């Protein structure tokens, strides 16, 4: 059974759950667009000069030309341009309808105050034609796109001063584990610093979600239940780390069941990152990630991110590319999809970096991609091609 594939299918079947809202364009970066964006005019809206130069009829290009006026961007020619006449024109200005060519200032010899000659009769036309970038009525952006930098410019160009997006979900992040201490403390014997909260909160912030609370709790059933119920009152999503497995103090799956949550999956078939729950009740969603830091990272990248995007109505297709292996990867057990932090160099080759498993989070700080070793595959040889996911 390919558990990860089943999870992907499940994610694919989820429907957007968050309400929509209209927001100002200036606030739209990194939100999910929930309307198609349609051009209300042609772009460019007129034949536009691509260069600072002289606009004329191309059939006069070899002749001495009389310069009638200067047209700067934003201005329209006030005279008719006849045989052997031209206007001086600036980049971005409307090319007069009688002209079909602009020769650059660099290709112009000024003969007298109002006489000019083109020194390069093979000049390009140097005109950006009306509607060449897009036509009025054309769909420019699709519902479900993430609003990134280019999308901000397109929205502005198309006159979308307000944009329909999905509401930012509210999230509570709960790190569980009686061994945890905050980053400011030196752990006593048996203790460990909480690094997962920083990791998960940053992932969520990158996705522009609103963190309403951040808790670090000991493995106490009553306390966890109480805090979980309180978080349900303020949050759309709750992300736990730790307590996801089968140990005596791994309470999260039990608490979810006890509170009437439907658990869609409790393991992923991925290494590292096998124990993980995803559950829902009444439109509230809970991610129970593993405690091991690389496991929670992998689970977030491969599962939580696409799930959250789907719930927000986003079309999320993270890049996966086939890259040449610079090393041989081998393993004995092949019953899970293995995810290995790697470094892709300038030549697109996948290099090995030190990595020894689910707690080795500092390895990821030097990785720029995750290598996929599919289910059933025990070795990928040097020079073979294998899928990597850029980070
Ligand atoms: N009998 C079995 N034991 C385990 C199995 C299994 O299938 N059968 N799976 C193993 C795998 S795989 C993983 S991964 C872990 C996941 O366990 P949990 O999600 O319950 O995580 P914890 O036990 O709470 O912690 C694991 C590890 O990570 C450290 N940790 C926890 N929270 C944090 C944090 N916030 N920041 C930094 N490090 C954290 C914790 O101290 C542990 O060392 O279960 C295996 N066991
Ligand atoms: O799969 Mo665990 O997630 O080995 O660390």
Tab-separated table of C-alpha atoms and ligand atoms in Angstrom:
chain	number	residue	atom	x	y	z
A	1	UNK	CA	0.000	0.000	0.000
A	2	UNK	CA	1.287	3.450	-0.905
A	3	UNK	CA	0.156	5.439	2.117
A	4	UNK	CA	1.597	8.753	0.875
A	5	UNK	CA	-0.246	8.375	-2.449
A	6	UNK	CA	-3.481	7.746	-0.565
A	7	UNK	CA	-2.863	10.859	1.505
A	8	UNK	CA	-2.239	12.875	-1.657
A	9	UNK	CA	-5.517	11.604	-3.090
A	10	UNK	CA	-7.278	12.548	0.105
A	11	UNK	CA	-5.808	16.050	-0.008
A	12	UNK	CA	-6.889	16.345	-3.651
A	13	UNK	CA	-10.481	15.624	-2.617
A	14	UNK	CA	-10.613	18.273	0.121
A	15	UNK	CA	-12.760	21.332	-0.539
A	16	UNK	CA	-11.897	24.911	0.399
A	17	UNK	CA	-13.359	25.687	3.801
A	18	UNK	CA	-12.335	29.206	4.639
A	19	UNK	CA	-14.569	32.189	3.983
A	20	UNK	CA	-13.580	34.749	1.371
A	21	UNK	CA	-13.001	38.466	1.851
A	22	UNK	CA	-12.283	41.528	-0.294
A	23	UNK	CA	-9.067	43.241	0.714
A	24	UNK	CA	-7.050	46.175	-0.547
A	25	UNK	CA	-4.470	45.356	-3.217
A	26	UNK	CA	-1.668	46.626	-0.976
A	27	UNK	CA	-2.478	43.841	1.521
A	28	UNK	CA	-2.848	41.075	-1.049
A	29	UNK	CA	0.739	39.755	-1.201
A	30	UNK	CA	0.999	36.078	-0.216
A	31	UNK	CA	-2.758	35.552	-0.107
A	32	UNK	CA	-4.768	33.105	-2.197
A	33	UNK	CA	-6.606	34.739	-5.105
A	34	UNK	CA	-10.198	33.542	-5.269
A	35	UNK	CA	-11.390	35.225	-8.451
A	36	UNK	CA	-10.289	35.149	-12.070
A	37	UNK	CA	-8.579	38.392	-13.059
A	38	UNK	CA	-9.744	39.705	-16.428
A	39	UNK	CA	-8.187	42.529	-18.479
A	40	UNK	CA	-10.426	45.622	-18.688
A	41	UNK	CA	-8.321	47.059	-21.514
A	42	UNK	CA	-5.648	46.132	-24.042
A	43	UNK	CA	-2.015	46.165	-22.927
A	44	UNK	CA	-0.364	48.261	-24.106
A	45	UNK	CA	-3.481	50.395	-24.600
A	46	UNK	CA	-1.910	52.135	-27.645
A	47	UNK	CA	1.047	51.622	-29.984
A	48	UNK	CA	3.838	52.612	-27.649
A	49	UNK	CA	7.366	53.685	-28.435
A	50	UNK	CA	9.893	51.176	-27.089
A	51	UNK	CA	12.781	53.652	-27.417
A	52	UNK	CA	13.736	57.298	-27.084
A	53	UNK	CA	14.060	58.352	-30.731
A	54	UNK	CA	12.173	59.630	-33.763
A	55	UNK	CA	8.849	58.298	-35.100
A	56	UNK	CA	8.304	58.355	-38.849
A	57	UNK	CA	6.969	56.356	-41.735
A	58	UNK	CA	9.385	53.508	-42.509
A	59	UNK	CA	9.288	54.327	-46.229
A	60	UNK	CA	10.990	57.658	-45.372
A	61	UNK	CA	13.715	56.055	-43.293
A	62	UNK	CA	16.538	56.831	-45.729
A	63	UNK	CA	15.493	60.468	-46.147
A	64	UNK	CA	16.291	63.672	-44.333
A	65	UNK	CA	13.339	64.297	-41.988
A	66	UNK	CA	11.752	67.416	-40.576
A	67	UNK	CA	11.136	67.185	-36.795
A	68	UNK	CA	7.661	68.598	-36.026
A	69	UNK	CA	7.473	68.317	-32.234
A	70	UNK	CA	8.591	66.397	-29.167
A	71	UNK	CA	6.212	63.836	-27.651
A	72	UNK	CA	6.884	62.706	-24.125
A	73	UNK	CA	5.176	59.777	-22.389
A	74	UNK	CA	1.594	60.685	-21.509
A	75	UNK	CA	1.261	63.096	-24.430
A	76	UNK	CA	-0.455	62.602	-27.799
A	77	UNK	CA	0.904	64.135	-31.032
A	78	UNK	CA	-0.833	67.429	-31.855
A	79	UNK	CA	0.114	67.518	-35.545
A	80	UNK	CA	-0.280	65.264	-38.576
A	81	UNK	CA	2.991	63.766	-39.731
A	82	UNK	CA	3.382	63.899	-43.470
A	83	UNK	CA	5.928	62.741	-46.067
A	84	UNK	CA	9.544	63.150	-44.861
A	85	UNK	CA	8.394	64.384	-41.482
A	86	UNK	CA	8.825	62.915	-38.005
A	87	UNK	CA	8.349	63.638	-34.316
A	88	UNK	CA	10.885	63.224	-31.546
A	89	UNK	CA	9.376	60.622	-29.245
A	90	UNK	CA	10.192	59.296	-25.771
A	91	UNK	CA	9.955	55.723	-24.537
A	92	UNK	CA	6.390	54.983	-23.457
A	93	UNK	CA	4.757	57.710	-25.580
A	94	UNK	CA	1.954	56.927	-28.061
A	95	UNK	CA	3.309	56.496	-31.613
A	96	UNK	CA	1.277	58.732	-33.987
A	97	UNK	CA	-0.991	56.720	-36.293
A	98	UNK	CA	0.850	57.950	-39.428
A	99	UNK	CA	4.111	56.417	-38.173
A	100	UNK	CA	5.137	52.759	-38.280
A	101	UNK	CA	8.726	53.055	-37.096
A	102	UNK	CA	10.810	54.597	-34.305
A	103	UNK	CA	14.556	54.926	-34.795
A	104	UNK	CA	16.670	55.368	-31.697
A	105	UNK	CA	18.452	58.569	-30.693
A	106	UNK	CA	21.668	56.536	-31.069
A	107	UNK	CA	20.771	55.942	-34.755
A	108	UNK	CA	19.986	59.607	-35.414
A	109	UNK	CA	22.177	62.304	-36.874
A	110	UNK	CA	20.780	65.754	-36.038
A	111	UNK	CA	21.499	67.838	-39.120
A	112	UNK	CA	20.097	71.102	-37.778
A	113	UNK	CA	17.665	72.208	-35.104
A	114	UNK	CA	14.656	70.558	-36.781
A	115	UNK	CA	16.320	68.225	-39.278
A	116	UNK	CA	17.346	64.668	-38.597
A	117	UNK	CA	18.523	61.608	-40.531
A	118	UNK	CA	18.498	57.928	-39.588
A	119	UNK	CA	21.978	56.433	-39.807
A	120	UNK	CA	20.716	52.857	-39.558
A	121	UNK	CA	18.098	52.233	-42.257
A	122	UNK	CA	17.902	48.595	-41.122
A	123	UNK	CA	16.531	49.726	-37.760
A	124	UNK	CA	13.926	47.643	-35.968
A	125	UNK	CA	10.469	49.215	-35.766
A	126	UNK	CA	10.836	49.722	-31.987
A	127	UNK	CA	7.086	49.784	-31.334
A	128	UNK	CA	5.224	47.859	-28.638
A	129	UNK	CA	1.951	47.200	-30.450
A	130	UNK	CA	-1.501	47.765	-28.968
A	131	UNK	CA	-2.674	44.623	-27.157
A	132	UNK	CA	0.538	42.653	-27.751
A	133	UNK	CA	0.897	41.781	-24.050
A	134	UNK	CA	-2.783	41.072	-23.501
A	135	UNK	CA	-6.169	41.811	-25.005
A	136	UNK	CA	-9.216	43.305	-23.319
A	137	UNK	CA	-11.292	40.457	-21.844
A	138	UNK	CA	-8.309	38.092	-21.589
A	139	UNK	CA	-7.951	36.044	-18.374
A	140	UNK	CA	-4.725	37.230	-16.749
A	141	UNK	CA	-4.728	35.372	-13.440
A	142	UNK	CA	-6.627	32.300	-12.387
A	143	UNK	CA	-8.693	31.752	-9.267
A	144	UNK	CA	-6.582	29.677	-6.868
A	145	UNK	CA	-3.234	31.321	-7.696
A	146	UNK	CA	-1.025	32.421	-4.867
A	147	UNK	CA	-0.538	36.193	-5.047
A	148	UNK	CA	3.193	36.540	-5.471
A	149	UNK	CA	5.238	39.506	-6.753
A	150	UNK	CA	4.283	39.274	-10.476
A	151	UNK	CA	0.631	38.739	-9.552
A	152	UNK	CA	0.713	41.987	-7.527
A	153	UNK	CA	1.840	43.844	-10.662
A	154	UNK	CA	-0.754	42.161	-12.868
A	155	UNK	CA	-3.541	42.975	-10.404
A	156	UNK	CA	-2.455	46.609	-10.328
A	157	UNK	CA	-2.212	46.802	-14.140
A	158	UNK	CA	-5.683	45.335	-14.479
A	159	UNK	CA	-7.199	47.864	-12.089
A	160	UNK	CA	-7.922	45.499	-9.199
A	161	UNK	CA	-7.708	48.003	-6.336
A	162	UNK	CA	-9.517	45.390	-4.251
A	163	UNK	CA	-8.976	41.657	-4.469
A	164	UNK	CA	-11.094	38.656	-3.462
A	165	UNK	CA	-9.006	36.262	-1.364
A	166	UNK	CA	-9.483	33.535	1.220
A	167	UNK	CA	-9.486	34.703	4.831
A	168	UNK	CA	-6.288	34.098	6.751
A	169	UNK	CA	-6.828	31.060	8.940
A	170	UNK	CA	-6.104	31.373	12.645
A	171	UNK	CA	-3.726	28.753	14.000
A	172	UNK	CA	-2.572	27.576	17.420
A	173	UNK	CA	0.753	25.750	17.571
A	174	UNK	CA	1.229	23.341	20.469
A	175	UNK	CA	4.581	21.663	21.111
A	176	UNK	CA	4.099	18.718	23.459
A	177	UNK	CA	6.718	16.888	25.512
A	178	UNK	CA	7.652	16.822	29.197
A	179	UNK	CA	11.303	16.988	28.113
A	180	UNK	CA	10.960	20.365	26.404
A	181	UNK	CA	12.458	23.638	27.604
A	182	UNK	CA	12.335	26.986	25.805
A	183	UNK	CA	15.314	28.106	23.664
A	184	UNK	CA	16.348	30.550	26.415
A	185	UNK	CA	17.082	27.708	28.886
A	186	UNK	CA	19.928	25.250	29.240
A	187	UNK	CA	18.374	21.783	29.275
A	188	UNK	CA	18.892	19.663	32.418
A	189	UNK	CA	19.638	15.945	31.998
A	190	UNK	CA	16.877	14.331	29.938
A	191	UNK	CA	15.581	17.641	28.656
A	192	UNK	CA	15.782	19.112	25.144
A	193	UNK	CA	15.177	22.578	23.719
A	194	UNK	CA	11.923	23.135	21.866
A	195	UNK	CA	12.982	23.748	18.283
A	196	UNK	CA	9.763	22.585	16.638
A	197	UNK	CA	7.689	25.612	17.595
A	198	UNK	CA	10.129	27.944	15.844
A	199	UNK	CA	10.153	25.676	12.821
A	200	UNK	CA	6.391	25.215	12.513
A	201	UNK	CA	5.483	28.820	13.301
A	202	UNK	CA	7.895	30.021	10.628
A	203	UNK	CA	6.385	27.629	8.085
A	204	UNK	CA	2.919	28.940	8.911
A	205	UNK	CA	4.053	32.568	8.793
A	206	UNK	CA	5.612	31.955	5.387
A	207	UNK	CA	2.164	30.835	4.292
A	208	UNK	CA	0.698	34.032	5.767
A	209	UNK	CA	-1.437	32.278	8.378
A	210	UNK	CA	-2.279	34.068	11.610
A	211	UNK	CA	-0.701	32.530	14.698
A	212	UNK	CA	-3.122	33.194	17.550
A	213	UNK	CA	-1.322	31.202	20.217
A	214	UNK	CA	1.862	29.270	20.796
A	215	UNK	CA	2.006	26.723	23.622
A	216	UNK	CA	4.603	24.324	24.987
A	217	UNK	CA	2.944	21.682	27.154
A	218	UNK	CA	4.017	18.673	29.194
A	219	UNK	CA	2.610	15.238	28.312
A	220	UNK	CA	-0.372	15.464	30.637
A	221	UNK	CA	-3.653	14.147	29.252
A	222	UNK	CA	-5.901	16.536	31.197
A	223	UNK	CA	-3.783	19.591	30.481
A	224	UNK	CA	-3.498	18.742	26.789
A	225	UNK	CA	-7.257	18.166	26.509
A	226	UNK	CA	-8.064	21.446	28.265
A	227	UNK	CA	-5.615	23.448	26.160
A	228	UNK	CA	-6.795	21.749	22.983
A	229	UNK	CA	-10.418	22.661	23.690
A	230	UNK	CA	-9.465	26.249	24.458
A	231	UNK	CA	-7.502	26.432	21.195
A	232	UNK	CA	-10.519	25.138	19.272
A	233	UNK	CA	-12.400	28.239	20.424
A	234	UNK	CA	-9.909	30.618	18.830
A	235	UNK	CA	-8.416	28.722	15.890
A	236	UNK	CA	-9.321	27.226	12.538
A	237	UNK	CA	-6.284	24.953	12.572
A	238	UNK	CA	-4.267	23.452	15.405
A	239	UNK	CA	-0.788	22.090	14.824
A	240	UNK	CA	0.653	19.759	17.434
A	241	UNK	CA	4.193	18.490	17.408
A	242	UNK	CA	5.196	15.429	19.437
A	243	UNK	CA	3.113	12.732	21.044
A	244	UNK	CA	2.016	11.395	17.655
A	245	UNK	CA	3.387	7.871	18.005
A	246	UNK	CA	2.453	4.858	20.142
A	247	UNK	CA	4.328	5.564	23.395
A	248	UNK	CA	2.567	5.620	26.768
A	249	UNK	CA	2.647	9.421	26.755
A	250	UNK	CA	1.784	9.942	23.076
A	251	UNK	CA	-1.681	11.300	23.844
A	252	UNK	CA	-2.560	13.284	20.746
A	253	UNK	CA	-4.352	10.579	18.697
A	254	UNK	CA	-6.263	9.499	21.808
A	255	UNK	CA	-7.356	13.042	22.674
A	256	UNK	CA	-8.525	13.664	19.104
A	257	UNK	CA	-10.664	10.519	19.161
A	258	UNK	CA	-11.997	11.335	22.627
A	259	UNK	CA	-13.048	14.801	21.431
A	260	UNK	CA	-14.948	13.322	18.493
A	261	UNK	CA	-12.472	14.232	15.768
A	262	UNK	CA	-12.357	12.076	12.658
A	263	UNK	CA	-8.793	10.954	12.054
A	264	UNK	CA	-8.155	10.731	8.313
A	265	UNK	CA	-4.712	9.219	8.673
A	266	UNK	CA	-2.353	8.417	11.520
A	267	UNK	CA	0.782	7.558	9.573
A	268	UNK	CA	2.304	8.771	6.329
A	269	UNK	CA	4.455	6.005	4.851
A	270	UNK	CA	7.322	8.520	4.708
A	271	UNK	CA	10.730	8.211	6.353
A	272	UNK	CA	11.400	10.277	8.362
A	273	UNK	CA	7.973	11.337	9.462
A	274	UNK	CA	5.804	8.242	9.700
A	275	UNK	CA	3.592	9.007	12.722
A	276	UNK	CA	1.285	11.928	11.906
A	277	UNK	CA	-2.414	12.482	12.339
A	278	UNK	CA	-4.715	14.677	10.311
A	279	UNK	CA	-8.181	15.096	11.704
A	280	UNK	CA	-11.270	17.238	11.443
A	281	UNK	CA	-14.443	18.066	13.299
A	282	UNK	CA	-16.957	20.782	12.435
A	283	UNK	CA	-14.610	22.613	10.080
A	284	UNK	CA	-11.680	22.640	12.540
A	285	UNK	CA	-8.556	20.859	11.339
A	286	UNK	CA	-5.796	19.365	13.450
A	287	UNK	CA	-2.319	18.367	12.303
A	288	UNK	CA	-0.529	16.077	14.747
A	289	UNK	CA	3.085	16.192	13.568
A	290	UNK	CA	5.919	14.030	14.897
A	291	UNK	CA	8.189	15.306	17.612
A	292	UNK	CA	11.387	14.594	15.726
A	293	UNK	CA	12.367	17.885	14.063
A	294	UNK	CA	13.209	16.542	10.589
A	295	UNK	CA	10.087	14.389	10.683
A	296	UNK	CA	7.880	17.387	11.428
A	297	UNK	CA	9.658	19.397	8.712
A	298	UNK	CA	9.100	16.683	6.110
A	299	UNK	CA	5.492	16.202	7.196
A	300	UNK	CA	4.864	19.921	6.921
A	301	UNK	CA	6.490	20.225	3.482
A	302	UNK	CA	4.944	17.161	1.912
A	303	UNK	CA	1.587	16.980	3.651
A	304	UNK	CA	0.551	19.948	5.807
A	305	UNK	CA	1.474	22.567	3.182
A	306	UNK	CA	-0.559	21.030	0.344
A	307	UNK	CA	-3.421	20.325	2.757
A	308	UNK	CA	-3.577	23.905	4.055
A	309	UNK	CA	-3.310	25.234	0.500
A	310	UNK	CA	-6.213	23.024	-0.585
A	311	UNK	CA	-8.318	24.169	2.356
A	312	UNK	CA	-7.579	27.775	1.340
A	313	UNK	CA	-8.628	27.120	-2.250
A	314	UNK	CA	-5.092	27.441	-3.632
A	315	UNK	CA	-3.712	25.533	-6.591
A	316	UNK	CA	-0.431	24.387	-5.119
A	317	UNK	CA	1.955	22.461	-7.347
A	318	UNK	CA	5.394	22.462	-5.743
A	319	UNK	CA	8.254	21.981	-8.148
A	320	UNK	CA	9.636	18.440	-8.450
A	321	UNK	CA	12.450	17.978	-10.908
A	322	UNK	CA	14.557	15.056	-11.996
A	323	UNK	CA	18.202	15.712	-11.197
A	324	UNK	CA	21.369	13.688	-11.750
A	325	UNK	CA	22.765	11.955	-8.689
A	326	UNK	CA	26.300	12.853	-7.665
A	327	UNK	CA	26.370	9.993	-5.177
A	328	UNK	CA	24.891	6.549	-4.675
A	329	UNK	CA	22.072	6.246	-2.176
A	330	UNK	CA	21.432	2.837	-0.619
A	331	UNK	CA	19.080	1.481	2.001
A	332	UNK	CA	17.891	-1.878	3.305
A	333	UNK	CA	14.215	-1.337	4.134
A	334	UNK	CA	12.187	-0.036	1.221
A	335	UNK	CA	8.713	0.016	2.737
A	336	UNK	CA	8.505	3.825	2.970
A	337	UNK	CA	9.116	6.780	0.684
A	338	UNK	CA	12.461	8.120	1.947
A	339	UNK	CA	13.088	11.846	1.975
A	340	UNK	CA	16.742	12.866	2.160
A	341	UNK	CA	18.089	16.428	2.516
A	342	UNK	CA	20.483	17.124	-0.398
A	343	UNK	CA	22.305	19.962	-2.123
A	344	UNK	CA	21.698	20.738	-5.815
A	345	UNK	CA	24.743	22.426	-7.330
A	346	UNK	CA	24.989	24.933	-10.216
A	347	UNK	CA	25.045	22.053	-12.722
A	348	UNK	CA	21.785	20.665	-11.368
A	349	UNK	CA	23.470	17.630	-9.815
A	350	UNK	CA	22.297	16.205	-6.484
A	351	UNK	CA	25.052	16.046	-3.880
A	352	UNK	CA	25.048	14.292	-0.548
A	353	UNK	CA	25.199	16.279	2.675
A	354	UNK	CA	25.711	14.789	6.123
A	355	UNK	CA	22.361	13.428	7.308
A	356	UNK	CA	21.637	10.749	9.841
A	357	UNK	CA	17.944	10.791	10.450
A	358	UNK	CA	14.891	12.326	11.959
A	359	UNK	CA	16.520	14.462	14.672
A	360	UNK	CA	19.278	15.911	12.465
A	361	UNK	CA	17.662	19.305	11.815
A	362	UNK	CA	20.972	21.148	11.362
A	363	UNK	CA	21.500	19.054	8.221
A	364	UNK	CA	18.515	20.799	6.665
A	365	UNK	CA	20.140	24.179	7.189
A	366	UNK	CA	22.631	23.187	4.456
A	367	UNK	CA	20.103	21.539	2.125
A	368	UNK	CA	18.419	23.234	-0.799
A	369	UNK	CA	16.289	20.273	-1.840
A	370	UNK	CA	14.751	17.021	-0.658
A	371	UNK	CA	15.573	13.832	-2.564
A	372	UNK	CA	12.758	11.330	-3.029
A	373	UNK	CA	13.610	7.637	-2.791
A	374	UNK	CA	10.418	5.873	-3.855
A	375	UNK	CA	8.764	2.973	-2.125
A	376	UNK	CA	10.400	-0.325	-3.121
A	377	UNK	CA	13.640	1.323	-4.289
A	378	UNK	CA	16.730	0.216	-2.367
A	379	UNK	CA	19.398	2.109	-4.331
A	380	UNK	CA	19.801	5.069	-6.648
A	381	UNK	CA	23.167	4.975	-8.380
A	382	UNK	CA	25.501	7.849	-9.212
A	383	UNK	CA	24.507	9.429	-12.563
A	384	UNK	CA	20.958	8.100	-12.369
A	385	UNK	CA	18.188	10.694	-12.343
A	386	UNK	CA	15.895	10.993	-9.345
A	387	UNK	CA	13.216	13.420	-8.231
A	388	UNK	CA	14.159	16.283	-5.949
A	389	UNK	CA	11.939	18.925	-4.408
A	390	UNK	CA	13.664	22.324	-4.197
A	391	UNK	CA	13.261	23.954	-0.794
B	1	LIG	N1	7.185	1.629	19.132
B	1	LIG	C1	7.327	2.600	18.243
B	1	LIG	N2	8.001	3.688	18.600
B	1	LIG	C2	8.149	4.678	17.700
B	1	LIG	C3	7.636	4.550	16.406
B	1	LIG	C4	6.907	3.398	16.077
B	1	LIG	O1	6.408	3.233	14.952
B	1	LIG	N3	6.770	2.452	17.049
B	1	LIG	N4	7.865	5.547	15.505
B	1	LIG	C5	9.059	6.301	15.715
B	1	LIG	C6	9.116	7.396	14.817
B	1	LIG	S1	9.362	6.988	13.196
B	1	LIG	C7	9.042	8.682	15.231
B	1	LIG	S2	9.247	9.953	14.086
B	1	LIG	C8	8.789	9.068	16.600
B	1	LIG	C9	7.691	10.114	16.660
B	1	LIG	O2	7.220	10.172	17.908
B	1	LIG	P1	6.326	11.356	18.436
B	1	LIG	O3	5.725	12.113	17.339
B	1	LIG	O4	5.427	10.765	19.436
B	1	LIG	O5	7.353	12.338	19.088
B	1	LIG	P2	7.959	12.318	20.539
B	1	LIG	O6	8.087	10.938	21.010
B	1	LIG	O7	7.183	13.267	21.341
B	1	LIG	O8	9.368	12.914	20.217
B	1	LIG	C10	10.277	12.308	19.362
B	1	LIG	C11	11.631	12.984	19.508
B	1	LIG	O9	11.559	14.329	19.151
B	1	LIG	C12	11.946	15.188	20.217
B	1	LIG	N5	11.072	16.347	20.249
B	1	LIG	C13	9.772	16.330	20.553
B	1	LIG	N6	9.275	17.561	20.496
B	1	LIG	C14	10.277	18.371	20.172
B	1	LIG	C15	10.378	19.778	19.992
B	1	LIG	N7	9.308	20.573	20.164
B	1	LIG	N8	11.554	20.306	19.655
B	1	LIG	C16	12.643	19.504	19.507
B	1	LIG	N9	12.611	18.160	19.656
B	1	LIG	C17	11.439	17.612	20.008
B	1	LIG	C18	11.746	14.344	21.455
B	1	LIG	O10	12.500	14.778	22.524
B	1	LIG	C19	12.139	12.972	20.946
B	1	LIG	O11	13.530	12.831	20.955
B	1	LIG	O12	8.394	7.951	17.347
B	1	LIG	C20	9.235	6.800	17.140
B	1	LIG	N10	8.854	5.800	18.073
B	2	LIG	O1	9.803	8.174	10.627
B	2	LIG	MO1	10.379	8.698	12.106
B	2	LIG	O2	9.575	9.915	11.495
B	2	LIG	O3	11.814	7.815	11.624
B	2	LIG	O4	11.555	9.841	12.473
